[in-house]
XYZ file of C-alpha atoms in Angstrom:
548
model
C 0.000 0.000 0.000
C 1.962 3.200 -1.027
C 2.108 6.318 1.428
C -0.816 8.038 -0.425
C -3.519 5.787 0.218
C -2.985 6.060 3.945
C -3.793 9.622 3.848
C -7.107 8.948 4.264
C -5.911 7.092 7.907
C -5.249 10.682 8.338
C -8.503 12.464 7.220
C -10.914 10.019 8.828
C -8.881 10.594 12.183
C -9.178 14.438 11.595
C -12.816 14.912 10.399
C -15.035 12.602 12.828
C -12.263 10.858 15.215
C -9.621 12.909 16.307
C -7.816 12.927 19.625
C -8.808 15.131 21.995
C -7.198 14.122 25.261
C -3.456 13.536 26.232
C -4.703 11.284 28.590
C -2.330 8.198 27.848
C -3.695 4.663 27.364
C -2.583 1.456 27.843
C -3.658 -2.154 26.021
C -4.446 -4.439 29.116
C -5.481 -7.250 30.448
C -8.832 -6.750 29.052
C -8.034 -4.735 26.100
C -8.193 -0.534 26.423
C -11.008 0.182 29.203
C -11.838 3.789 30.621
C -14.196 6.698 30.363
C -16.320 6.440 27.219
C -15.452 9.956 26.533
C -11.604 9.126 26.408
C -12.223 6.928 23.568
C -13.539 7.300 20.411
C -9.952 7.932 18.534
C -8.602 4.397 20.014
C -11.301 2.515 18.949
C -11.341 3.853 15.011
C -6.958 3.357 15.695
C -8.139 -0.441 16.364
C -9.986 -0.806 13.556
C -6.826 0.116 11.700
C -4.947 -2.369 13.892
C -7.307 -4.853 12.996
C -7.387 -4.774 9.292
C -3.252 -4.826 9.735
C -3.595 -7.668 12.037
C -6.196 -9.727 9.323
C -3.253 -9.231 6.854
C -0.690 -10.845 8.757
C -3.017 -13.327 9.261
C -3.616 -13.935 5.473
C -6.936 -12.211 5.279
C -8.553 -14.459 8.458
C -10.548 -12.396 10.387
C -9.975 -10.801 13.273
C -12.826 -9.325 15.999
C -13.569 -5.987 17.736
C -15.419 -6.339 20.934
C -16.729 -2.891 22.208
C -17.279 -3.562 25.939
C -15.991 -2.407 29.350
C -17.312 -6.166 30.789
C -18.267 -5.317 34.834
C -16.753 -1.802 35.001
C -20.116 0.675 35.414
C -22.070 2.117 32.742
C -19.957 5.694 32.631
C -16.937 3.658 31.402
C -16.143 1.576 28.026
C -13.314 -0.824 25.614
C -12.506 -2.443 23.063
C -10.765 -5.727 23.025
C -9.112 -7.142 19.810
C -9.717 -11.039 19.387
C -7.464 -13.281 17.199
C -8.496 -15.946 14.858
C -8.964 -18.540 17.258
C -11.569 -16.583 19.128
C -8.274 -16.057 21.560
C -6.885 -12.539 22.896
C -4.881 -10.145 20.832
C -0.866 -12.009 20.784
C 0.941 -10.484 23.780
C 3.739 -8.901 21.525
C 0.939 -6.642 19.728
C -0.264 -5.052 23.440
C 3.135 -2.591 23.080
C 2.002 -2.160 19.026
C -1.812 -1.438 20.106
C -0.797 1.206 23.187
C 1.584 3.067 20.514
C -1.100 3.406 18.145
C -3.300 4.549 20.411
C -1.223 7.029 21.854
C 0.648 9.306 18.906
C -1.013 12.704 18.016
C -3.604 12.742 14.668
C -0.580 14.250 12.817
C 1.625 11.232 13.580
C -1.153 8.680 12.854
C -0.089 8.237 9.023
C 3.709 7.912 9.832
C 2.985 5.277 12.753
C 0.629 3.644 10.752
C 3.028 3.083 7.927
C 5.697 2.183 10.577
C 3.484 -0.589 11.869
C 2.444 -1.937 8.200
C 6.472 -2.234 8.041
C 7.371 -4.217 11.478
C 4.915 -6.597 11.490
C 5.306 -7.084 7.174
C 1.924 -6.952 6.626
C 0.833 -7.661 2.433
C -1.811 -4.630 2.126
C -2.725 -6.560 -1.007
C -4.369 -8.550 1.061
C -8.481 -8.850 1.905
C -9.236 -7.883 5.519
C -12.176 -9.355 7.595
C -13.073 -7.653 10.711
C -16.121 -8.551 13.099
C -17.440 -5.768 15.421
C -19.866 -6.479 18.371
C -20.757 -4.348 21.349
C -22.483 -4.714 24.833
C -25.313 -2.522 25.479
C -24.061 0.724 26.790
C -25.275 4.033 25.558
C -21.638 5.244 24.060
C -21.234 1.294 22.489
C -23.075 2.346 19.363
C -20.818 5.271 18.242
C -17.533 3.973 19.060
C -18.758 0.495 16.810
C -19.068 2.904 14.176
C -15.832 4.632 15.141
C -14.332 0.854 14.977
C -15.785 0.231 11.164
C -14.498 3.736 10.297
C -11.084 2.437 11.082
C -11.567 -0.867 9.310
C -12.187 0.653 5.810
C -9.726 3.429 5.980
C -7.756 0.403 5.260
C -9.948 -1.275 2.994
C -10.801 -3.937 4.944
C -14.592 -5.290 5.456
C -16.508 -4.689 8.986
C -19.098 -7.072 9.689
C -21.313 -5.532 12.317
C -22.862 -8.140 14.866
C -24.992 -5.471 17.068
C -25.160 -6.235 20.491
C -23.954 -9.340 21.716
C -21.990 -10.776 24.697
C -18.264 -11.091 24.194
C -18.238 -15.079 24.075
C -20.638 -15.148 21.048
C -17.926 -12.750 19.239
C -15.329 -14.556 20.222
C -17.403 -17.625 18.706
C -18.277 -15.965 16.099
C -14.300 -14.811 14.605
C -13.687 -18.792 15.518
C -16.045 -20.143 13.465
C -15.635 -17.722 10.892
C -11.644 -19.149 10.064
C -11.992 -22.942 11.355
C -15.986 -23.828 9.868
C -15.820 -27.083 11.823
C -15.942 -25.280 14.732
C -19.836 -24.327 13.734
C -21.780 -21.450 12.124
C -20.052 -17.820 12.612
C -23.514 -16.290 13.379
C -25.787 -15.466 16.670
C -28.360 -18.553 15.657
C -25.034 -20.533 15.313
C -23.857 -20.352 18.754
C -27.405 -21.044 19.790
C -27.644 -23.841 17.683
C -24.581 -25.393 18.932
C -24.304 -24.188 22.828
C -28.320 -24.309 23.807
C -28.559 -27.912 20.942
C -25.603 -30.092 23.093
C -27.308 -28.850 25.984
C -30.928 -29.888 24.986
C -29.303 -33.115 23.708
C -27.510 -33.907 27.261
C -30.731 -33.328 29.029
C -32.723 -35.991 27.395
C -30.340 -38.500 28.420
C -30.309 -37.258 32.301
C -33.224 -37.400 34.275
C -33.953 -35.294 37.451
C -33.647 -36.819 40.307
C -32.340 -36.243 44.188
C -32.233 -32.526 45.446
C -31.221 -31.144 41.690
C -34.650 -28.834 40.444
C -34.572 -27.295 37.291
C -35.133 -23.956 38.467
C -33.040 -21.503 38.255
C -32.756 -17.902 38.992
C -30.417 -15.559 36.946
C -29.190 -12.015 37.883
C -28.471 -10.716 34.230
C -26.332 -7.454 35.779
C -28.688 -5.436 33.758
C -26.255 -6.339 30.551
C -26.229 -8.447 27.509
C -25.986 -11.513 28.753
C -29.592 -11.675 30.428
C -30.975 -10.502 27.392
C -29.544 -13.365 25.212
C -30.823 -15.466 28.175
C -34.480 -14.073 27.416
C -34.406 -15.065 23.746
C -32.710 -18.584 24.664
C -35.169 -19.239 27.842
C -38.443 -19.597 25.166
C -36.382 -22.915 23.579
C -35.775 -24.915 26.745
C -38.826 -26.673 26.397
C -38.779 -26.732 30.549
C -35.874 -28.622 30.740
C -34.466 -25.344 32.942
C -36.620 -22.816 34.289
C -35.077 -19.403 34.037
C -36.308 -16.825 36.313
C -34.612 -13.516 35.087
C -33.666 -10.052 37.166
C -31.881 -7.185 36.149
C -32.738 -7.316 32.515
C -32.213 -3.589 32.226
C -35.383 -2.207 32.617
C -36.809 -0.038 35.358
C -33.735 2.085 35.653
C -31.344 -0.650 36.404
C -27.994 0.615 35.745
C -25.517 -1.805 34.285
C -23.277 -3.638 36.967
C -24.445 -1.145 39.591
C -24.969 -3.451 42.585
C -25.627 -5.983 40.625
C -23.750 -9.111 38.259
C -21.192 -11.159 39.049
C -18.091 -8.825 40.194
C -20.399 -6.780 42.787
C -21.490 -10.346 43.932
C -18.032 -12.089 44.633
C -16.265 -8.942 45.623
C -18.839 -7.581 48.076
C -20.370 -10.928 49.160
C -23.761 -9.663 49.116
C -26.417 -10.612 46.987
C -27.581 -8.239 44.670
C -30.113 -5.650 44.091
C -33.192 -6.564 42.135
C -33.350 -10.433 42.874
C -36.233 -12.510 44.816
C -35.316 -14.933 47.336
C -35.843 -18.125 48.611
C -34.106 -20.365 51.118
C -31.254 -22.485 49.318
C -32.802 -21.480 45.608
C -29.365 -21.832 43.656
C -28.845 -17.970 41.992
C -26.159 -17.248 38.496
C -24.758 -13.844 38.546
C -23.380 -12.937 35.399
C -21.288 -9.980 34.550
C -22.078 -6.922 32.041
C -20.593 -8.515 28.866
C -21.509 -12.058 29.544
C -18.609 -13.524 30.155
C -18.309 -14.334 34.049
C -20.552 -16.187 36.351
C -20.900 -16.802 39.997
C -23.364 -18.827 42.149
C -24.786 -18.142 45.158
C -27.292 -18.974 47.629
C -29.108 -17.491 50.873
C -29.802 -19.969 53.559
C -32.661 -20.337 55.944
C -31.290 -17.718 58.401
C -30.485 -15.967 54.373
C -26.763 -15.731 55.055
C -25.088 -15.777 51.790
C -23.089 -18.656 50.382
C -20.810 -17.821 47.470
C -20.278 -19.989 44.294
C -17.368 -18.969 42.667
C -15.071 -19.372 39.847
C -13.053 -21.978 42.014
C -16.132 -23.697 42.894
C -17.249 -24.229 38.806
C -13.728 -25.064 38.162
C -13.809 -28.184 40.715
C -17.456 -29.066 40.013
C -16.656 -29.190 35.578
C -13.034 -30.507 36.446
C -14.232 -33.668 38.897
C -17.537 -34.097 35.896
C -15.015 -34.563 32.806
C -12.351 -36.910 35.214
C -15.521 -39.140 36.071
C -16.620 -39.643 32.536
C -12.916 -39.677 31.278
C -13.178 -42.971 33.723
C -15.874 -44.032 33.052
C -15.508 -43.803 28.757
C -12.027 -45.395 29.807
C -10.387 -42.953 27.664
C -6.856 -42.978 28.931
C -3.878 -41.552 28.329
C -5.473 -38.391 28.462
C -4.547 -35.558 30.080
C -6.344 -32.982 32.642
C -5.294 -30.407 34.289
C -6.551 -27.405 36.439
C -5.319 -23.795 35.625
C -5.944 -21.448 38.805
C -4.432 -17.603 39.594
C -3.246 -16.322 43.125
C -6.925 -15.424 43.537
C -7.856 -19.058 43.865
C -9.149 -19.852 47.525
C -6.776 -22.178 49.028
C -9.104 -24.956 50.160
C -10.001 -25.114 46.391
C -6.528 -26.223 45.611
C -6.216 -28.519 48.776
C -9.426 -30.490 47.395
C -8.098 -30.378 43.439
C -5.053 -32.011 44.084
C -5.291 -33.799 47.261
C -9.095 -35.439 46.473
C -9.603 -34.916 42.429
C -6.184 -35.824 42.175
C -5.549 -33.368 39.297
C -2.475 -31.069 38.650
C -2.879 -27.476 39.531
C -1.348 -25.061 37.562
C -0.867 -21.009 38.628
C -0.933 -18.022 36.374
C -0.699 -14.780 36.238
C -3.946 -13.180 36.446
C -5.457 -12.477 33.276
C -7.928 -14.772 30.895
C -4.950 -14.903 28.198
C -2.575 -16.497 30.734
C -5.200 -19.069 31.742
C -6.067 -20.025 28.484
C -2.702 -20.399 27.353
C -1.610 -22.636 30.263
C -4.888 -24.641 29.626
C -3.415 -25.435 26.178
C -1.066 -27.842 27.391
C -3.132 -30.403 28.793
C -5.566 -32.745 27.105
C -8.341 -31.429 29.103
C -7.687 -28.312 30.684
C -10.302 -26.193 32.850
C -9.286 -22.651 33.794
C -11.441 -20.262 35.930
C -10.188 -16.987 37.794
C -11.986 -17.039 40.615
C -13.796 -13.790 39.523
C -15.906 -16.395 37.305
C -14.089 -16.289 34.272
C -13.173 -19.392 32.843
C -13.741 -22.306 30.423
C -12.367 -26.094 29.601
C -10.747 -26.694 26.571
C -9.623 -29.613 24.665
C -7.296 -30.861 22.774
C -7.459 -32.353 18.498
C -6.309 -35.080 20.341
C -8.386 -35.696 23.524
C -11.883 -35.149 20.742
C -10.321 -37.697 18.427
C -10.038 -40.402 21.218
C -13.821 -39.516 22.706
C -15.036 -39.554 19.201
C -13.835 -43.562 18.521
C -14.629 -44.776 21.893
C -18.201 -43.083 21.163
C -18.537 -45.153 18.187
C -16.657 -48.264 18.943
C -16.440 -48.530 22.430
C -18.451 -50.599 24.838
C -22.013 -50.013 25.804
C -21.149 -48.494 29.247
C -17.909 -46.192 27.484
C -20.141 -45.340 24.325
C -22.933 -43.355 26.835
C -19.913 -42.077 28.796
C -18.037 -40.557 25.777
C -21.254 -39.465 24.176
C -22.147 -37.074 26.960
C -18.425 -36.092 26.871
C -19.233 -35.151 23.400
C -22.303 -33.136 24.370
C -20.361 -31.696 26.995
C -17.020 -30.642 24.665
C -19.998 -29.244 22.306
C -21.649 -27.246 25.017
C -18.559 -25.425 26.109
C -17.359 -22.763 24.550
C -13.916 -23.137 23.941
C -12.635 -19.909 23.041
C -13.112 -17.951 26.036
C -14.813 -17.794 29.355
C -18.755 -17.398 28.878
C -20.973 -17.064 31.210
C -24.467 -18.572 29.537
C -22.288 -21.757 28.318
C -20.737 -22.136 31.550
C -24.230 -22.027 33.279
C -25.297 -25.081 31.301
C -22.188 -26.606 31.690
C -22.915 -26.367 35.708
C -26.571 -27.325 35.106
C -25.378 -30.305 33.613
C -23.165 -31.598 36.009
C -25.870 -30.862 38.910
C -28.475 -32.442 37.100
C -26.570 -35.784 36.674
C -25.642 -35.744 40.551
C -28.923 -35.566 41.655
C -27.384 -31.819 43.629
C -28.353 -28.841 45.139
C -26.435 -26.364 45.950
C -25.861 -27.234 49.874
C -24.209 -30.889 48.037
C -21.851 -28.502 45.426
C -20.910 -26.426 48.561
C -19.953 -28.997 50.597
C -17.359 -31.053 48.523
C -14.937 -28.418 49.986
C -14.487 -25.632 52.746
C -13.117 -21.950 51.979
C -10.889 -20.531 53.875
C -12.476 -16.809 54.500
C -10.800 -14.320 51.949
C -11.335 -10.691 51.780
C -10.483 -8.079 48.622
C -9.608 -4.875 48.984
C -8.366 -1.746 46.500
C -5.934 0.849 47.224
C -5.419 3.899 45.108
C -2.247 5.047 44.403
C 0.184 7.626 42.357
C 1.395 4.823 39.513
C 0.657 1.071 39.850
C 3.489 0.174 38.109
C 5.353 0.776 41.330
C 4.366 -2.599 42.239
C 6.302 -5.346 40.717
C 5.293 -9.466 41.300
C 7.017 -12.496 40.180
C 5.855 -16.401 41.271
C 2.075 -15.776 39.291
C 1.949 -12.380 40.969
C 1.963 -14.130 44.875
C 5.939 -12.605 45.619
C 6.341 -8.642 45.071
C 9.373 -7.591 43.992
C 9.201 -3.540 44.388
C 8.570 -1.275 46.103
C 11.744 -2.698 48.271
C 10.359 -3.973 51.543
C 6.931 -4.266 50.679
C 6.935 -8.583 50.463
C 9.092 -8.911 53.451
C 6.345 -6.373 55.316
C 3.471 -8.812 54.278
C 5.235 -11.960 54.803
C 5.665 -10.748 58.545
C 1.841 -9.551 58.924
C 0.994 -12.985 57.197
C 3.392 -14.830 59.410
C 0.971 -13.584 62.637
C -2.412 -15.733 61.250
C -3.351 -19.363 60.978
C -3.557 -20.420 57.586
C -2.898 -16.922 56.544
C -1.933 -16.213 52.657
C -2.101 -12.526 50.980
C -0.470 -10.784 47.776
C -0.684 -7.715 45.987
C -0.323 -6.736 42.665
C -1.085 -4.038 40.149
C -4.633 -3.342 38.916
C -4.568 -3.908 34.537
C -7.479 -1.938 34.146
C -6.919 1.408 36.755
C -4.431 3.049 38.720
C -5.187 0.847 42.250
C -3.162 -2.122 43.851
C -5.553 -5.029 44.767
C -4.789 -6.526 47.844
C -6.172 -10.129 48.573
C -5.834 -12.279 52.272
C -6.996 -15.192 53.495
C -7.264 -16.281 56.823
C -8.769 -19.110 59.063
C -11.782 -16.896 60.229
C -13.551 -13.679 58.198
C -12.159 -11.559 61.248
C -8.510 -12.568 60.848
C -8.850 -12.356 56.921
C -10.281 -8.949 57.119
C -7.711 -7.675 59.791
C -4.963 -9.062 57.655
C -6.217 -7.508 54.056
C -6.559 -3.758 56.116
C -2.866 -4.176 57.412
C -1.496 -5.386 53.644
C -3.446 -2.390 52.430
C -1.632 0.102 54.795
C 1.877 -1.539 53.932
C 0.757 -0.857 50.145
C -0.378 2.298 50.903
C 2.547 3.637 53.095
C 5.408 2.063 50.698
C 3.731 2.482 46.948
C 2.320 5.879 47.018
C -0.753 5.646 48.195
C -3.333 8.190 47.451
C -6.278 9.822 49.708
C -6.889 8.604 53.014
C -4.672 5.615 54.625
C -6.744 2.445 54.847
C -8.204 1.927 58.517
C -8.018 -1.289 59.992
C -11.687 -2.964 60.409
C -13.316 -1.764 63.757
């Protein structure tokens, strides 16, 4: 592509998208998040990205999802996704934040740079899908996100609103077609069909009931959940809340991050003793359980808890289909409760590995097993399997014996329900139906495979997080100097005490996370990490108070 035809990179970025903040921004964890007014010239620089990124790629396409996922309504993102349906390649992060960052008169220059690093053939056709979650500012920066595609001459596809996971799904299916049908109905037809087909060949029975109430977080994914809930044919009985209407503000007191960081139910939901409740987040793609008891103290489901009730489900049919030689494995992040990893690899007898937080380095780890279920505790998570591991379920389904035929043909229903490409919060509630339903469980028999140790989270807001540095999967800080050997001595005071810190991805705050043997001693122990933080990172406001 000669110099010229990039002027109109230039023009578009002058005329409707230009920068109008110095404010700088950086590619995280979850993509670029922040105030929706902050970024309308980022998103139409993606779509640039994108359309370079599709060519290096050989024309495959490559997705744009417009979302800030549980942050509240006031801010928004954009996340690239690769041609798996995975996250943007790490090494593109640095190329994304430059991009992002020069002034409208450097724009052409950079954008030529970039076209010249990563040797991308212009020639090329480009493919970009574009979806969005349902916030007020999502619809203009879409269109500031196609305006950026074919600047380049490369070809948007808008998908409207839709949660992240049926993006994701959708740029999958797109470049590998037997991965199923790169369209809305498609993911329906494959995600709500293998769990239809499962059901018929589990019937209720014990303390498992097929209703189910779902906090929707006043987002996308309840919505979706509305259109899916009129094909279940009773087979689950979804009682919705927080589908947006009557002023419900998205995440505000409500969906899956307000649930497992507060550990209070949310706004907006009915109650009734032990009635099992799904929390998902703004975007769709977390989930959390929960329950209230008969005295309505709450009981919280997390991401731990889905990982150990899929990861024990697949290892029992994996038995049972006698499928062996295959590997699973568990991927977990510092954030994991402790008990959970006690009961993985001292009951399930499955390897644990830990990760950095962040979906990509889950997902990534996952990869190297057979069978490999990763969930942040947050509720993000998924299983994923290998060419391999679908091969071997696939003969033993055909050939095998009577008894290993119906176990690897649920397996098969089971690999079809899950969505593979990233965390997903309606096919991870079927996935957890599933494995409840052929139990016989409620939710008091899910909760008590394992005891958690009480934990506590807590935020503290200082002058640059990148003053804190972590190494071991981000439980051992390495700067500020004196920080880890100031929490190792307040940890060093509790039973069965554990805490880290590290940097937020997404704002300028250090989480702080404890564990203790009682909810006193882990909340004591968070307050006096969050004063060491505070006192030796360059803390900002008031100093954290211990609890009363």
């Amino acid at each position: 592509m000669p110099p010229s035809s990039l002027r109109v990179v230039y023009a578009f970025a002058r005329e409707m998208h230009p920068k109008t903040s110095d404010v700088f921004i950086q590619y995280g964890t979850a993509g670029f998040r922040t105030k929706a007014n902050l970024l309308e010239h980022v998103v139409y620089r993606m779509g640039l990205l994108a359309v370079i990124r599709s060519r290096v790629k050989n024309g495959r396409t490559i997705g744009m999802m417009i979302t800030a996922s549980h942050n509240l309504e006031p801010d928004n993102g954009v996340k690239l996704v690769d041609p798996d349906g995975e996250m943007l390649e790490q090494s593109w992060e640095e190329i994304a934040t430059r991009l992002a960052n020069v002034s409208d008169n450097d724009l052409e220059s950079t954008t030529e740079q970039v076209i010249k690093q990563v040797n991308a053939d212009m020639s090329l056709k480009a493919s970009v899908f574009i979806g969005m979650d349902t916030r007020y500012t999502s619809p203009r920066l879409a269109a500031a996100a196609a305006n950026g595609v074919i600047a380049l001459k490369g070809t948007p596809k808008e998908f409207g609103i839709v949660t992240t996971p049926m993006l994701h799904f959708c740029v999958k299916c797109r470049n590998d077609n037997t991965y199923g049908t790169p369209t809305e109905e498609g993911y329906y037809e494959k995600i709500v069909g293998a769990f239809k087909n499962i059901r018929d060949k589990l019937p209720v029975y014990g303390d498992y009931n097929t209703t189910l109430y779902v906090d929707g977080a006043n987002g996308v994914g309840g919505k979706k959940l509305n259109i899916i809930r009129k094909s279940l044919d009773g087979e689950l009985d979804l009682n919705l809340y927080n589908l947006g209407g009557n002023g419900g503000k998205l995440n505000l007191n409500c969906g899956a991050d307000f649930v497992k960081v507060s550990q209070t139910p949310p706004v907006g939901v009915e109650h009734a003793p032990f009635q099992r409740v799904a929390s998902l987040d703004g975007d769709g793609d977390r989930i959390v359980y929960y329950y209230l008891d008969d005295k309505e103290k709450m009981h919280l489901l997390d991401g731990d808890r889905i990982a150990t009730l899929l990861a024990s489900y697949v290892t029992e049919l994996l038995r049972a289909s006698e499928a062996s030689g295959l590997r699973l494995g568990l991927v977990q992040t510092a954030y994991a409760n402790g008990a959970s990893t006690r009961y993985i690899t001292e009951e399930l007898k499955v390897p644990v590995s830990c990760v950095k937080t962040g979906v990509k380095h889950l997902h990534h780890a996952a990869l190297a097993y057979d069978v490999g279920v990763y969930f942040e505790a947050n509720g993000h998570g998924t299983v994923v399997y290998s060419k391999a591991a679908k091969n071997a379920i696939s003969k033993i389904a055909q050939e095998g014996e009577p008894e290993q035929r119906k176990a690897a043909q649920l397996l098969q229903n089971f690999i079809d329900m899950t969505n593979e490409t990233v965390g997903d919060a309606i096919s991870d509630l079927f996935l957890v139906e599933t494995v409840l339903r052929a139990r016989g469980h409620g939710v008091r028999q899910w909760m008590e495979a394992y005891t958690d140790l009480p934990c506590r989270q807590l935020k503290v807001t200082v002058q640059d997080r990148n003053a804190i540095s972590t190494t071991d999967a981000e439980r051992r800080c390495t700067a500020p100097e004196g920080l880890q050997s100031k929490i190792d001595e307040l940890v060093a005071a509790y039973t069965s005490g554990r805490a880290f810190v590290r940097p937020s991805g997404t704002e300028d705050v250090v989480r702080v996370y404890s564990e203790a043997d009682t909810q006193e001693a882990a909340d004591k122990l968070a307050a006096e990490v969050a004063q060491a933080v505070f006192d030796l990172a360059g803390g900002v406001g008031e100093r954290p108070a211990l609890p009363a």
